[in-house]
């Protein structure tokens, strides 16, 4: 099985979105992410976290494992981030000689 880095991109940073959301919106957002992580199950290697810095378009990351990038893209159907941005899927390659 391969590992894949998911980069969550959006026009607004994660910190800005969280600062503008009401507590109810924040709770609903977390519930949607929790439900998606439960659906993805054992494919989730690292749920990740929000990020800051860079050009501001990458708001967070996760690491999944699957047989292929297509399998990961299938898992991303209904992902809550797709409502506000895009998700880059990058395969994590083993180190040379490993």
Coordinates of N, CA and C in Angstrom, one line a residue:
X1 N 0.8 -1.2 0.0 CA 0.0 0.0 0.0 C 0.9 1.2 0.0
X2 N 0.5 2.2 -0.7 CA 1.2 3.5 -0.8 C 0.6 4.5 0.2
X3 N 1.4 5.5 0.5 CA 0.9 6.6 1.3 C 0.8 7.8 0.5
X4 N -0.2 8.7 0.8 CA -0.5 9.9 0.0 C -0.7 11.1 1.0
X5 N -0.1 12.2 0.6 CA -0.2 13.4 1.3 C -1.3 14.2 0.6
X6 N -2.3 14.6 1.4 CA -3.4 15.4 1.0 C -3.1 16.9 1.4
X7 N -3.1 17.8 0.5 CA -3.0 19.2 0.8 C -4.3 19.9 0.6
X8 N -4.8 20.5 1.6 CA -6.1 21.2 1.5 C -5.9 22.6 1.1
X9 N -6.4 23.0 -0.1 CA -6.2 24.4 -0.6 C -7.5 25.2 -0.6
X10 N -7.4 26.4 -0.3 CA -8.5 27.3 -0.3 C -8.0 28.8 -0.5
X11 N -8.9 29.6 -0.9 CA -8.6 31.0 -1.1 C -8.4 31.8 0.3
X12 N -9.0 31.2 1.3 CA -8.9 31.8 2.6 C -8.2 30.9 3.5
X13 N -7.3 31.4 4.4 CA -6.6 30.5 5.3 C -7.5 29.8 6.3
X14 N -7.0 28.7 6.8 CA -7.8 28.0 7.9 C -8.0 28.9 9.1
X15 N -7.0 29.6 9.5 CA -7.1 30.5 10.6 C -8.2 31.6 10.4
X16 N -8.2 32.2 9.2 CA -9.2 33.2 8.9 C -10.6 32.6 8.9
X17 N -10.8 31.4 8.3 CA -12.1 30.7 8.3 C -12.6 30.5 9.7
X18 N -11.6 29.9 10.6 CA -12.0 29.6 12.0 C -12.4 30.9 12.7
X19 N -11.6 32.0 12.5 CA -11.9 33.2 13.2 C -13.2 33.8 12.8
X20 N -13.7 33.6 11.6 CA -14.9 34.2 11.2 C -16.2 33.3 11.4
X21 N -15.9 32.1 11.8 CA -17.0 31.1 12.1 C -17.6 31.3 13.5
X22 N -18.9 31.1 13.6 CA -19.5 31.1 14.9 C -19.2 29.7 15.6
X23 N -19.3 29.7 16.9 CA -19.1 28.4 17.6 C -19.9 27.2 17.0
X24 N -21.1 27.5 16.6 CA -22.0 26.5 16.0 C -21.4 26.0 14.7
X25 N -21.0 27.0 13.8 CA -20.4 26.6 12.6 C -19.1 25.8 12.8
X26 N -18.3 26.2 13.7 CA -17.1 25.5 14.0 C -17.4 24.0 14.4
X27 N -18.4 23.9 15.3 CA -18.8 22.5 15.8 C -19.3 21.7 14.6
X28 N -20.1 22.3 13.7 CA -20.7 21.6 12.6 C -19.5 21.2 11.6
X29 N -18.6 22.1 11.4 CA -17.4 21.8 10.6 C -16.6 20.6 11.2
X30 N -16.4 20.6 12.5 CA -15.6 19.5 13.1 C -16.4 18.2 13.0
X31 N -17.7 18.3 13.1 CA -18.6 17.1 13.0 C -18.5 16.5 11.6
X32 N -18.5 17.3 10.6 CA -18.3 16.9 9.2 C -17.0 16.2 9.0
X33 N -15.9 16.8 9.5 CA -14.6 16.2 9.4 C -14.5 14.9 10.1
X34 N -15.1 14.8 11.3 CA -15.1 13.6 12.1 C -15.8 12.5 11.4
X35 N -16.9 12.8 10.8 CA -17.7 11.8 10.0 C -16.9 11.3 8.8
X36 N -16.2 12.2 8.1 CA -15.4 11.8 7.0 C -14.3 10.9 7.4
X37 N -13.6 11.3 8.5 CA -12.5 10.4 9.0 C -13.0 9.0 9.3
X38 N -14.2 9.0 9.9 CA -14.8 7.7 10.3 C -15.1 6.9 9.0
X39 N -15.6 7.5 8.0 CA -15.9 6.9 6.7 C -14.6 6.3 6.1
X40 N -13.5 7.1 6.1 CA -12.2 6.7 5.5 C -11.6 5.6 6.3
X41 N -11.9 5.5 7.6 CA -11.4 4.4 8.4 C -9.9 4.2 8.5
X42 N -9.5 2.9 8.2 CA -8.1 2.6 8.3 C -7.2 3.2 7.3
X43 N -7.8 3.9 6.3 CA -7.0 4.5 5.2 C -6.3 5.8 5.8
X44 N -6.8 6.3 7.0 CA -6.2 7.5 7.6 C -5.0 7.0 8.4
X45 N -3.8 7.5 7.9 CA -2.6 7.3 8.7 C -2.3 8.4 9.7
X46 N -2.6 9.6 9.2 CA -2.4 10.8 10.1 C -3.5 11.8 9.6
X47 N -4.4 12.1 10.6 CA -5.5 13.1 10.2 C -5.0 14.4 9.9
X48 N -3.8 14.8 10.3 CA -3.2 16.0 10.0 C -3.6 17.2 10.9
X49 N -3.5 18.4 10.4 CA -3.8 19.6 11.1 C -3.8 20.8 10.2
X50 N -4.4 21.9 10.7 CA -4.3 23.1 9.9 C -2.9 23.6 9.8
X51 N -2.6 24.3 8.8 CA -1.2 24.9 8.6 C -1.3 26.4 8.4
X52 N -0.2 27.1 8.7 CA -0.1 28.5 8.5 C 1.2 28.8 7.7
X53 N 1.3 29.9 7.1 CA 2.5 30.3 6.4 C 2.5 30.0 4.9
X54 N 3.6 30.0 4.3 CA 3.7 29.8 2.8 C 2.9 30.8 2.1
X55 N 2.3 30.4 1.0 CA 1.5 31.4 0.2 C 0.1 31.6 0.7
X56 N -0.3 30.9 1.8 CA -1.6 31.0 2.4 C -2.7 30.2 1.8
X57 N -2.4 29.5 0.7 CA -3.5 28.7 0.0 C -3.6 27.3 0.6
X58 N -2.5 26.8 1.2 CA -2.6 25.5 1.8 C -3.0 25.6 3.3
X59 N -4.2 25.1 3.6 CA -4.7 25.3 4.9 C -4.6 24.1 5.8
X60 N -4.1 23.0 5.3 CA -3.9 21.8 6.2 C -3.5 20.6 5.3
X61 N -3.3 19.5 6.0 CA -2.8 18.3 5.4 C -3.4 17.1 6.1
X62 N -3.4 16.0 5.4 CA -3.7 14.7 6.0 C -2.8 13.7 5.3
X63 N -2.6 12.5 5.8 CA -1.9 11.4 5.2 C -2.8 10.2 5.2
X64 N -3.0 9.6 4.0 CA -3.8 8.4 3.8 C -3.0 7.3 3.2
X65 N -3.4 6.1 3.3 CA -2.8 5.0 2.6 C -3.9 4.3 1.8
X66 N -3.5 3.9 0.6 CA -4.4 3.2 -0.3 C -3.6 2.5 -1.4
X67 N -4.3 1.7 -2.2 CA -3.6 1.0 -3.3 C -3.2 1.9 -4.4
X68 N -3.9 3.1 -4.6 CA -3.6 3.9 -5.7 C -4.2 5.3 -5.5
X69 N -3.7 6.3 -6.3 CA -4.2 7.7 -6.2 C -5.7 7.7 -6.5
X70 N -6.1 6.8 -7.4 CA -7.5 6.7 -7.8 C -8.4 6.3 -6.6
X71 N -7.8 5.3 -5.8 CA -8.5 4.9 -4.6 C -8.7 6.0 -3.6
X72 N -7.6 6.8 -3.5 CA -7.7 8.0 -2.6 C -8.8 8.9 -3.0
X73 N -8.7 9.2 -4.3 CA -9.7 10.2 -4.9 C -11.2 9.6 -4.7
X74 N -11.3 8.3 -4.7 CA -12.6 7.8 -4.4 C -13.0 8.0 -3.0
X75 N -12.1 7.9 -2.1 CA -12.3 8.2 -0.6 C -12.7 9.6 -0.4
X76 N -12.2 10.5 -1.3 CA -12.5 11.9 -1.1 C -13.8 12.4 -1.5
X77 N -14.6 11.5 -2.1 CA -16.0 11.9 -2.4 C -16.8 12.2 -1.2
X78 N -17.4 13.4 -1.2 CA -18.1 13.9 0.0 C -17.2 14.5 1.1
X79 N -15.9 14.7 0.8 CA -15.0 15.3 1.8 C -15.5 16.7 2.1
X80 N -15.6 17.1 3.4 CA -16.1 18.4 3.7 C -15.2 19.6 3.1
X81 N -14.0 19.4 2.9 CA -13.1 20.5 2.4 C -13.5 20.8 1.0
X82 N -14.1 19.9 0.2 CA -14.4 20.2 -1.2 C -15.5 21.2 -1.3
X83 N -16.2 21.6 -0.2 CA -17.2 22.6 -0.2 C -16.6 24.0 -0.2
X84 N -15.3 24.1 0.2 CA -14.6 25.4 0.3 C -13.4 25.5 -0.5
X85 N -12.9 24.4 -1.0 CA -11.6 24.5 -1.7 C -11.3 23.2 -2.5
X86 N -10.0 22.9 -2.8 CA -9.6 21.8 -3.5 C -8.6 20.9 -2.6
X87 N -8.4 19.7 -3.1 CA -7.5 18.8 -2.3 C -6.5 18.3 -3.3
X88 N -5.2 18.5 -3.1 CA -4.1 17.9 -3.9 C -3.8 16.6 -3.3
X89 N -3.6 15.6 -4.2 CA -3.3 14.2 -3.8 C -1.9 13.9 -4.3
X90 N -0.9 13.8 -3.4 CA 0.5 13.5 -3.7 C 1.0 12.2 -3.1
X91 N 1.5 11.4 -4.0 CA 2.0 10.1 -3.5 C 3.3 10.4 -2.7
X92 N 3.5 9.8 -1.6 CA 4.7 9.9 -0.8 C 5.6 8.7 -1.3
X93 N 6.7 9.0 -1.9 CA 7.6 8.0 -2.4 C 8.6 7.5 -1.3
X94 N 8.9 6.2 -1.4 CA 9.9 5.7 -0.4 C 11.3 6.4 -0.7
X95 N 12.1 6.5 0.4 CA 13.4 7.1 0.2 C 14.2 6.2 -0.8
X96 N 15.2 6.8 -1.5 CA 16.0 5.9 -2.5 C 16.7 4.8 -1.7
X97 N 16.7 3.7 -2.3 CA 17.4 2.5 -1.7 C 16.6 1.8 -0.6
X98 N 15.4 2.3 -0.3 CA 14.6 1.7 0.8 C 13.8 0.5 0.2

